mmCIF file of C-alpha atoms and ligand atoms in Angstrom:
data_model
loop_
_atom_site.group_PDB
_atom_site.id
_atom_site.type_symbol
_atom_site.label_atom_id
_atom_site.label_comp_id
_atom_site.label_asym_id
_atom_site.label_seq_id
_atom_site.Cartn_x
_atom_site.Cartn_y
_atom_site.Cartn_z
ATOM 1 C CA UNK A 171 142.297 5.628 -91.261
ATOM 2 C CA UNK A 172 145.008 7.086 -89.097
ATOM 3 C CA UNK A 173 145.554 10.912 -89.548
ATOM 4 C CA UNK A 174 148.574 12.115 -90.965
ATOM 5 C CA UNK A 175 151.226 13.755 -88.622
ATOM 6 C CA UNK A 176 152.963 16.671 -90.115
ATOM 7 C CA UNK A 177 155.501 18.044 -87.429
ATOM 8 C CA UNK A 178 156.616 21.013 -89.772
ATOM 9 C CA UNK A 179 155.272 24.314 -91.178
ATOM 10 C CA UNK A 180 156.622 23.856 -94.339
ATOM 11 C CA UNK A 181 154.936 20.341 -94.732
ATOM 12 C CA UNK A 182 151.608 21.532 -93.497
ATOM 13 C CA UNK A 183 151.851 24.136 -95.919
ATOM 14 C CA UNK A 184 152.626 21.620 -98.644
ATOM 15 C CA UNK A 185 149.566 20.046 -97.405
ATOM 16 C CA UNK A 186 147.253 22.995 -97.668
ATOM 17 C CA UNK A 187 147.962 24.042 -100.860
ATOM 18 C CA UNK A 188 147.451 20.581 -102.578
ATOM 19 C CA UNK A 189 144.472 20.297 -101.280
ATOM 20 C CA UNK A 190 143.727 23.824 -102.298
ATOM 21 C CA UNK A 191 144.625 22.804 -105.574
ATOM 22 C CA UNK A 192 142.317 20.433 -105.660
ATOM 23 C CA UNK A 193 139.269 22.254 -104.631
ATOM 24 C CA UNK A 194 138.593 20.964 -101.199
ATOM 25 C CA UNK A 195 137.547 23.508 -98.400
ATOM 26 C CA UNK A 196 139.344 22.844 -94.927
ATOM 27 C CA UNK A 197 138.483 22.868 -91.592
ATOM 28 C CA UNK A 198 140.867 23.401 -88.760
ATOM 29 C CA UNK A 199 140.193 22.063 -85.033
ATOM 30 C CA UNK A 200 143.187 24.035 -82.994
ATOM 31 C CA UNK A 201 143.513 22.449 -79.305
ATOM 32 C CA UNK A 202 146.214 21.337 -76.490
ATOM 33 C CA UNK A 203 145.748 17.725 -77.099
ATOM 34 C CA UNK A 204 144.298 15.169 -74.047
ATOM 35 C CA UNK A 205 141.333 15.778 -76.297
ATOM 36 C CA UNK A 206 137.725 14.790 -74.880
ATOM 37 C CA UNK A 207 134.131 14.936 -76.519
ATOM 38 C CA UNK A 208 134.072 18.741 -76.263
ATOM 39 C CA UNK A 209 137.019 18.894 -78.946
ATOM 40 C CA UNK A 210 135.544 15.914 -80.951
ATOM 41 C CA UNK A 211 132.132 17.598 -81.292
ATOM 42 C CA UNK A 212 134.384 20.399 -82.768
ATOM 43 C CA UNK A 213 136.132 18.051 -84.931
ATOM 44 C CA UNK A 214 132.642 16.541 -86.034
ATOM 45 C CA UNK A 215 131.054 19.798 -86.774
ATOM 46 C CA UNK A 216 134.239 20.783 -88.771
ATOM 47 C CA UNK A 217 133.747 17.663 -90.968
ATOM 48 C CA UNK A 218 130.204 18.331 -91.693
ATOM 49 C CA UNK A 219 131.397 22.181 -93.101
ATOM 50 C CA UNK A 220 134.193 21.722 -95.028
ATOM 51 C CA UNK A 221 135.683 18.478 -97.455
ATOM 52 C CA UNK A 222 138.863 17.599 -95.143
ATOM 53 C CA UNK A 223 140.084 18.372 -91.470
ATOM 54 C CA UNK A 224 143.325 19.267 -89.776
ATOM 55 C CA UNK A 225 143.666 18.910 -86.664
ATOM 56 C CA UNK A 226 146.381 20.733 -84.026
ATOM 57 C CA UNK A 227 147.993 19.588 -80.934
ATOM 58 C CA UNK A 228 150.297 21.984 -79.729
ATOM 59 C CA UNK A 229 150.365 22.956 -75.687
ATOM 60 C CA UNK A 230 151.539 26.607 -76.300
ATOM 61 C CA UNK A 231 154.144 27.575 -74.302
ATOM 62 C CA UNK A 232 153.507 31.318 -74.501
ATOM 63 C CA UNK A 233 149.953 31.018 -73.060
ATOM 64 C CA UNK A 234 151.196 29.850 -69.769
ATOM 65 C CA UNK A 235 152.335 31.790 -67.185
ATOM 66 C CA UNK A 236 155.623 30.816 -64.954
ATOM 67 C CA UNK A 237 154.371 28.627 -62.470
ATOM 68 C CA UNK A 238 151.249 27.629 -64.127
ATOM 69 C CA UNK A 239 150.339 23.946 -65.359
ATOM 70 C CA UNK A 240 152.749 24.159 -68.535
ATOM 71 C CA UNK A 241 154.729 21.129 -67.386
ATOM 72 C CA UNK A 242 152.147 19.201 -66.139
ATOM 73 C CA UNK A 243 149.779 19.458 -68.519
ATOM 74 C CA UNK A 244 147.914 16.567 -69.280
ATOM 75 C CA UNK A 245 149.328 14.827 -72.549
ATOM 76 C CA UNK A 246 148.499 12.159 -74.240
ATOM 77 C CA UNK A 247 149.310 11.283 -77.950
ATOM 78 C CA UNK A 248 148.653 7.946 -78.836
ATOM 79 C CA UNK A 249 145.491 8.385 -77.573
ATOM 80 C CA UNK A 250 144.587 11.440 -79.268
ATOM 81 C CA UNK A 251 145.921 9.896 -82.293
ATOM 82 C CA UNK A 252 143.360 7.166 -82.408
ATOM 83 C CA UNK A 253 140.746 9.858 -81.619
ATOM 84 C CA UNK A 254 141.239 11.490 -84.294
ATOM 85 C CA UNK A 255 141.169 8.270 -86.443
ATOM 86 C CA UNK A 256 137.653 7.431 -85.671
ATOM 87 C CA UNK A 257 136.533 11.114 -86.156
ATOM 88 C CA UNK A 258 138.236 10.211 -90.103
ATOM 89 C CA UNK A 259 140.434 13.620 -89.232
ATOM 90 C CA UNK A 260 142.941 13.664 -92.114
ATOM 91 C CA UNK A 261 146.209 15.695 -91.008
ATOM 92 C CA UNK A 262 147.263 16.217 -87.082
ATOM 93 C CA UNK A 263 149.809 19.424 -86.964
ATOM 94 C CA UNK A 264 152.107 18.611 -83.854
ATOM 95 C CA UNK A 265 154.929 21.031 -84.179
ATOM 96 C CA UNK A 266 157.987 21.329 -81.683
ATOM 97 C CA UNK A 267 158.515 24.704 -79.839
ATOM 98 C CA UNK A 268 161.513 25.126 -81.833
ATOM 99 C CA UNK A 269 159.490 25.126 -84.951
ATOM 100 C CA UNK A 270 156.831 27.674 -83.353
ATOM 101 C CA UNK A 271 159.128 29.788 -81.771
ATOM 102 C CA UNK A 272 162.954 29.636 -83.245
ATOM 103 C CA UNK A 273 165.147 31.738 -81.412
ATOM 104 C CA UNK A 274 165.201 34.878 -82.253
ATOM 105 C CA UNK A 275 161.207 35.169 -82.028
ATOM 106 C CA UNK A 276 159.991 38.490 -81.242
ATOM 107 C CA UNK A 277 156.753 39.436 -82.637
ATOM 108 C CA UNK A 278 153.346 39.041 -80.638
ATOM 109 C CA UNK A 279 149.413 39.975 -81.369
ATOM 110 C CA UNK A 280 147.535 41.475 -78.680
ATOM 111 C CA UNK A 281 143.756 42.224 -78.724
ATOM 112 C CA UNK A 282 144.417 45.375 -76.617
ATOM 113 C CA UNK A 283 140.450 45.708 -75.385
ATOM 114 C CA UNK A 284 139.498 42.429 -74.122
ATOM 115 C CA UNK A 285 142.813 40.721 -72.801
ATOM 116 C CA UNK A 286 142.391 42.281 -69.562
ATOM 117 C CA UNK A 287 138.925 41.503 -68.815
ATOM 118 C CA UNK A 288 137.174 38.254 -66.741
ATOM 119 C CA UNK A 289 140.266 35.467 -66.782
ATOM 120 C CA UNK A 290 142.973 38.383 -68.237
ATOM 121 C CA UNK A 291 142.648 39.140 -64.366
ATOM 122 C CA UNK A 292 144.162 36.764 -63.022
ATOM 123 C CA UNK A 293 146.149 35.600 -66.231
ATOM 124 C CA UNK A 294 146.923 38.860 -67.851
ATOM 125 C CA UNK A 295 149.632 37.603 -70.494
ATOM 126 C CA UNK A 296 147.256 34.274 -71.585
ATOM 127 C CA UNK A 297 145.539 35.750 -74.341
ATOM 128 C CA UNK A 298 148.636 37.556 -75.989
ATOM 129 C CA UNK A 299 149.687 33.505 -76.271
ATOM 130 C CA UNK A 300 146.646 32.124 -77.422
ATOM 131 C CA UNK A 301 145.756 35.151 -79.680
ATOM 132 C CA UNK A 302 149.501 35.101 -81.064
ATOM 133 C CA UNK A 303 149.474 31.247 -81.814
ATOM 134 C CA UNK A 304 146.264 30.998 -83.082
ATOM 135 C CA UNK A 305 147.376 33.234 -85.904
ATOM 136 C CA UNK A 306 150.521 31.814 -86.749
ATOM 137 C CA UNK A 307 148.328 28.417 -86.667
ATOM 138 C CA UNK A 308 145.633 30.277 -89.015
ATOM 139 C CA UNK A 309 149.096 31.483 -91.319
ATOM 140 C CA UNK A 310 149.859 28.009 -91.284
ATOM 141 C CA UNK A 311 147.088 25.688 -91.592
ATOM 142 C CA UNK A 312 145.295 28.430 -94.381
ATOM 143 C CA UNK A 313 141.823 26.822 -93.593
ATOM 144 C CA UNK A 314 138.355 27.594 -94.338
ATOM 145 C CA UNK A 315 136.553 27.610 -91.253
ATOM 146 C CA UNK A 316 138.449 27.007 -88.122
ATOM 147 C CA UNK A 317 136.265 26.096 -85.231
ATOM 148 C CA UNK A 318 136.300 27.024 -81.480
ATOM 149 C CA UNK A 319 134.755 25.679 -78.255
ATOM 150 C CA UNK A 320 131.607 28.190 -75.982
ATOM 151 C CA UNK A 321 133.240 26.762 -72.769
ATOM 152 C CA UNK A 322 135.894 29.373 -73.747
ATOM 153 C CA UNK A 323 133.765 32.428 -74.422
ATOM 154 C CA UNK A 324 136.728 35.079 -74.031
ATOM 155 C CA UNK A 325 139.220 33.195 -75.986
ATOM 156 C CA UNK A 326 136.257 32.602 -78.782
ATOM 157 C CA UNK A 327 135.647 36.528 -78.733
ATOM 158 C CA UNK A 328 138.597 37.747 -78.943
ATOM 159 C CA UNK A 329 140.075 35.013 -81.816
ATOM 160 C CA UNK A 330 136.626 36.308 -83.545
ATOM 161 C CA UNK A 331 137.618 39.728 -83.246
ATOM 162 C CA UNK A 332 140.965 39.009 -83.929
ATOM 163 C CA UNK A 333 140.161 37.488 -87.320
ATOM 164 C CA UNK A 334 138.081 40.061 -88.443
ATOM 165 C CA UNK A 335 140.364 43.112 -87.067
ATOM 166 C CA UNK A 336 143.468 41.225 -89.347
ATOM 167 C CA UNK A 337 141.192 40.062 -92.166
ATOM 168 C CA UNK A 338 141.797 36.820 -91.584
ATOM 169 C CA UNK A 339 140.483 34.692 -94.586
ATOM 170 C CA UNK A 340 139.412 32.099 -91.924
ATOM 171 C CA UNK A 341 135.715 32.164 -91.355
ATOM 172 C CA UNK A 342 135.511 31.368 -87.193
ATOM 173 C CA UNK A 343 132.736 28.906 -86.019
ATOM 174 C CA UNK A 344 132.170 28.880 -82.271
ATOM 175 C CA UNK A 345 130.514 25.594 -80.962
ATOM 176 C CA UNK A 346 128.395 24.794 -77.978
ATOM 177 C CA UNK A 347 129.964 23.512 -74.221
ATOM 178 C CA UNK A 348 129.738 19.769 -74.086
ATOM 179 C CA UNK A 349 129.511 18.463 -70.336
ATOM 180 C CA UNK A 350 129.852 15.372 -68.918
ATOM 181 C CA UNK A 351 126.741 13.282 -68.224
ATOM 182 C CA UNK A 352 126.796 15.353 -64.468
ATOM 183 C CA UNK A 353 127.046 18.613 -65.872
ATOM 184 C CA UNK A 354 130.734 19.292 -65.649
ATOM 185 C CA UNK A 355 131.831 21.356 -68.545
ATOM 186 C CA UNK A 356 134.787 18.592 -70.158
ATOM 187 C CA UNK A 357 138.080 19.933 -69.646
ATOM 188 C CA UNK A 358 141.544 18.363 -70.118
ATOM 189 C CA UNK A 359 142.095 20.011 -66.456
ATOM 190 C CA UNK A 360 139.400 18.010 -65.378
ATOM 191 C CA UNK A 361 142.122 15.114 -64.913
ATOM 192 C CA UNK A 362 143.990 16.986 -62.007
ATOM 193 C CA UNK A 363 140.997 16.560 -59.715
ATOM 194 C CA UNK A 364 140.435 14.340 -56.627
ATOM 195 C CA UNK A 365 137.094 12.317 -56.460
ATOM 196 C CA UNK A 366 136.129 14.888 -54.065
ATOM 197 C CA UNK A 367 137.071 18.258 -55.908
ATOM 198 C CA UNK A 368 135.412 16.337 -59.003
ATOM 199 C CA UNK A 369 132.650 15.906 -57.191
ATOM 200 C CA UNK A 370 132.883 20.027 -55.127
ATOM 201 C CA UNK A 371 133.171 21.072 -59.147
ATOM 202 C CA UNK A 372 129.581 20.638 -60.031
ATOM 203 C CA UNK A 373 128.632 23.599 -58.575
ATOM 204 C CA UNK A 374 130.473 25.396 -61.225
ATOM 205 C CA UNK A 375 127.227 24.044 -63.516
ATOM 206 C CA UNK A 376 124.884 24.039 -60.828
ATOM 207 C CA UNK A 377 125.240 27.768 -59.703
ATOM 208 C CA UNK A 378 124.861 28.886 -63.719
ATOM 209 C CA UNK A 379 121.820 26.676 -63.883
ATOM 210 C CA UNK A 380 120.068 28.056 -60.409
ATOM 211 C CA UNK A 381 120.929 31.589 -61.948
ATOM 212 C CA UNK A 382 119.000 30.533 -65.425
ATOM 213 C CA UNK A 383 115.882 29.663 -63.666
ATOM 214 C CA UNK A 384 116.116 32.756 -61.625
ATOM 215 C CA UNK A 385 116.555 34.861 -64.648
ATOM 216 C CA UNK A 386 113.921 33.119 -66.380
ATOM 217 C CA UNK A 387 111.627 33.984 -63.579
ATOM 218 C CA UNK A 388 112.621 37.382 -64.166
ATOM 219 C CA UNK A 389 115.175 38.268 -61.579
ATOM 220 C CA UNK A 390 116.995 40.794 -62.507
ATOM 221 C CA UNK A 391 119.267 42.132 -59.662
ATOM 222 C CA UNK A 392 122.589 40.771 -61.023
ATOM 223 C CA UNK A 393 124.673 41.477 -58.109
ATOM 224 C CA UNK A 394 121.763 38.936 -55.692
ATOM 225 C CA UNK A 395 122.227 36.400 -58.242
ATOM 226 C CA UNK A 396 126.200 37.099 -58.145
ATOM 227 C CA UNK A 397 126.133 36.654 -54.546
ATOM 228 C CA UNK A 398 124.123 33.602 -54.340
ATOM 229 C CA UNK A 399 126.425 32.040 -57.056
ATOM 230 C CA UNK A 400 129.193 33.353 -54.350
ATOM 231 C CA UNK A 401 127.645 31.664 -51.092
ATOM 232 C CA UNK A 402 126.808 28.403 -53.093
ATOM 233 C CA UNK A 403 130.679 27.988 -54.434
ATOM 234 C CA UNK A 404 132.566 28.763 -51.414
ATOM 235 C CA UNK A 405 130.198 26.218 -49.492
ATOM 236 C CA UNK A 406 131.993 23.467 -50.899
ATOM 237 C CA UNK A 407 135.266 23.372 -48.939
ATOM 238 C CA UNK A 408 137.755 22.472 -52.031
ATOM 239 C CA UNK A 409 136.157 26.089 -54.183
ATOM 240 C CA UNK A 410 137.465 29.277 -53.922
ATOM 241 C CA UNK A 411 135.659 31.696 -56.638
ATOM 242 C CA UNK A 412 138.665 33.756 -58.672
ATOM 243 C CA UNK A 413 135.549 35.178 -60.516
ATOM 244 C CA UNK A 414 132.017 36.118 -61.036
ATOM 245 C CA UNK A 415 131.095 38.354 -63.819
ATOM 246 C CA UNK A 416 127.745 39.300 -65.844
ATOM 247 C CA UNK A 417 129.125 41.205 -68.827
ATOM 248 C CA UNK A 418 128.049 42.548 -72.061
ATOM 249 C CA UNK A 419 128.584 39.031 -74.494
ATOM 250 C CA UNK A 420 130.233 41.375 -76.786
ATOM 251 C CA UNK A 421 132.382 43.864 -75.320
ATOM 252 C CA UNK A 422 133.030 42.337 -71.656
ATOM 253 C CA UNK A 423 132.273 45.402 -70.351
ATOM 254 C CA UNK A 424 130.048 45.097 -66.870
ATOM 255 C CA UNK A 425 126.679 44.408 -67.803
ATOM 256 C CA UNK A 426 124.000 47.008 -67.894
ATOM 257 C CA UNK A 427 120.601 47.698 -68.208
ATOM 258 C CA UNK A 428 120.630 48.069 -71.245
ATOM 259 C CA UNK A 429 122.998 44.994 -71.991
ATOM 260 C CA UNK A 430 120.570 43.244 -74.454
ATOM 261 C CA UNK A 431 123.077 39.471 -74.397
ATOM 262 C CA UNK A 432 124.505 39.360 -71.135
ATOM 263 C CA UNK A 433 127.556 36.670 -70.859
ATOM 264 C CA UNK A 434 127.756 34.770 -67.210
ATOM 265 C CA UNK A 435 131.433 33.626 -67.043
ATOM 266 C CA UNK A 436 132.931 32.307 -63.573
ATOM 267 C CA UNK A 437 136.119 31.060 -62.620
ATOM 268 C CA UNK A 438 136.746 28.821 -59.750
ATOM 269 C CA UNK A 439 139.682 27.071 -58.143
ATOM 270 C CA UNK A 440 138.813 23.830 -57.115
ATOM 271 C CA UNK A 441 141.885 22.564 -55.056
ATOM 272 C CA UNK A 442 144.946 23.929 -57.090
ATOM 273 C CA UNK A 443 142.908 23.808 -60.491
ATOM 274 C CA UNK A 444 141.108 26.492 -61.772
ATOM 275 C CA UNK A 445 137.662 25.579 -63.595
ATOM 276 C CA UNK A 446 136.027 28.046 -65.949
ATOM 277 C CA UNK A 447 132.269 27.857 -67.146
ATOM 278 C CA UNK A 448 129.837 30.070 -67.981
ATOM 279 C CA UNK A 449 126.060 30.568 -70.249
ATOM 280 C CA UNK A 450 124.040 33.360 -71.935
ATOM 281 C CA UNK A 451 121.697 35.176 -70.563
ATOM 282 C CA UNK A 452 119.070 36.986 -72.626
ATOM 283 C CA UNK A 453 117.203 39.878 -72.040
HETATM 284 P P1 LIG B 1852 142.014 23.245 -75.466
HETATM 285 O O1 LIG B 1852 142.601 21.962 -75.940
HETATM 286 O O2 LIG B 1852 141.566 23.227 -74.045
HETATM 287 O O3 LIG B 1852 142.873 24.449 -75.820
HETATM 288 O O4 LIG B 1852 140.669 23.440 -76.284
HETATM 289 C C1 LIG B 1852 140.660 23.404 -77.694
HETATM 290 C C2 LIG B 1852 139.299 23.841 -78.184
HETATM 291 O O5 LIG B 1852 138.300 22.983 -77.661
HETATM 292 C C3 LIG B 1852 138.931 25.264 -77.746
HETATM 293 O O6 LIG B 1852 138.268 25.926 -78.806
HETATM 294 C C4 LIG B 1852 138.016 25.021 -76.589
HETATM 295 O O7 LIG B 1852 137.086 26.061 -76.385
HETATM 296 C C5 LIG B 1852 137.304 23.756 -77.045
HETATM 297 N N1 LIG B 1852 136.723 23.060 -75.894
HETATM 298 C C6 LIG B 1852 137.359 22.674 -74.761
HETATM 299 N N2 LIG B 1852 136.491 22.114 -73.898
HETATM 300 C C7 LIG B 1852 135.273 22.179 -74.488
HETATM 301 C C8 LIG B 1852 133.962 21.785 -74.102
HETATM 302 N N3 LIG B 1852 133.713 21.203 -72.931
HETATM 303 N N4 LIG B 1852 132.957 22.002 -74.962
HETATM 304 C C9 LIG B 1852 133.190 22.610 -76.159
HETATM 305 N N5 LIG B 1852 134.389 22.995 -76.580
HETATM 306 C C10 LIG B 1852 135.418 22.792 -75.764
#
């Protein structure tokens, strides 16, 4: 059956209290639309936990930087519609930015220790967005479980923390990266590249595997490993590394020897568009 749009806060409200009233548990899918198999696998997992699904497409406006890919973002709602359909989601939020952020809108959250660190770098006002919608969504949508993607191990972090730090009744599931059949993490971003930087942007998945079976042989110099990562990405013409990081998988921080779950993130620009990936390493 086609989902339900609901363009309004008020109406989504409406929504979430019925089916409060009537006992059902919610789960909540919140994404940027163009959706792919890595949000459907979300959307699947959220049906198996809770009795009814909601579903948001909203490209957040305060995530983006000026002159980032706000206005060219890929968008596509009839298709996401019918998307949703056959994963039986029953309500898609699509609010305006006037409903989001009326004028007059001044109020923003901030995780203040880990919106700096890995992609904070080099977009050190995204996660005030994300962490700032995602709560308003999470005011809104009142859900049981809302559930976020691996392939975005900072955001998932620090929405985690975020939850718990401003109790949140919410409980935050974080799901595994789904690639395409070649190994490219899927990505709505994914769409900007040329044949050739689509094909230059499997190193992204290559370099993190290489590094697995190196650390599974028991290497453990993590700046060799970093630079061989380096060498192997900047081979490729169309790749420019924006970063390389082994950190601590719960506080960012640089990871140590005594780092017991160490998080591999990169970032690379491949052409204009900037790819993130990244995979646990344990000690
Ligand atoms: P986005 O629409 O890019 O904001 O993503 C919405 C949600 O889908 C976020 O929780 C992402 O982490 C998640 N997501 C995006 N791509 C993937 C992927 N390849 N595998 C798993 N989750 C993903």
């Amino acid at each position: 059956m086609t989902p339900k749009v609901i363009k309004t806060i008020a109406a989504m409200r409406r929504q979430s209290r019925q089916w409060q009233r009537e006992g059902r548990s919610i789960a909540f899918v919140p994404t940027m639309g163009f959706l792919h198999e890595g949000h459907l696998s979300l959307i699947r997992k959220g049906r198996e936990l809770a009795d009814v699904s909601v579903v948001s497409i909203y490209v957040n406006p305060t995530q983006f930087a000026p002159g980032e890919d706000l206005d060219k973002y890929p968008r596509d709602f009839e298709r996401d519609i019918r998307l949703c359909a056959e994963e039986q989601v029953d309500v898609v939020f699509f609010p305006s930015n006037e409903e989001m952020y009326p004028g007059g809108y001044q109020t923003f959250v901030l995780n203040e220790s880990l919106s700096d660190k890995l992609c904070g770098r080099t977009r050190p006002t995204h996660f005030k967005g994300v962490t700032t919608i995602v709560a308003k969504l999470f005011n809104i949508v009142d859900a049981d479980y809302a559930l976020f993607g691996r392939k975005d191990a900072q955001q998932a972090l620090i929405i985690r923390n975020m939850a718990r730090d401003l109790n949140f009744r919410t409980e935050i599931i974080v799901a595994p990266i789904v690639r395409e059949p070649d190994g490219l993490a899927m990505s709505s971003r994914n769409k900007y590249l040329s044949p050739v930087q689509r094909q230059q942007a499997l190193v992204l998945n290559e370099s993190l595997r290489r590094v697995e079976a190196l650390w599974r042989e028991g290497e453990r110099d993590l700046d060799r490993l970093k630079k061989e990562m380096a060498t192997a990405i900047e081979s490729r013409p169309e790749c420019r590394v924006d970063y390389i990081s082994f950190v601590d998988a719960d506080t960012l921080e640089n990871a140590g020897d005594d780092s017991k779950k160490i998080l591999l993130a990169l970032a690379v620009f491949v052409g204009n568009t900037r790819l993130i990936d990244n995979t646990l390493l344990q000690r």
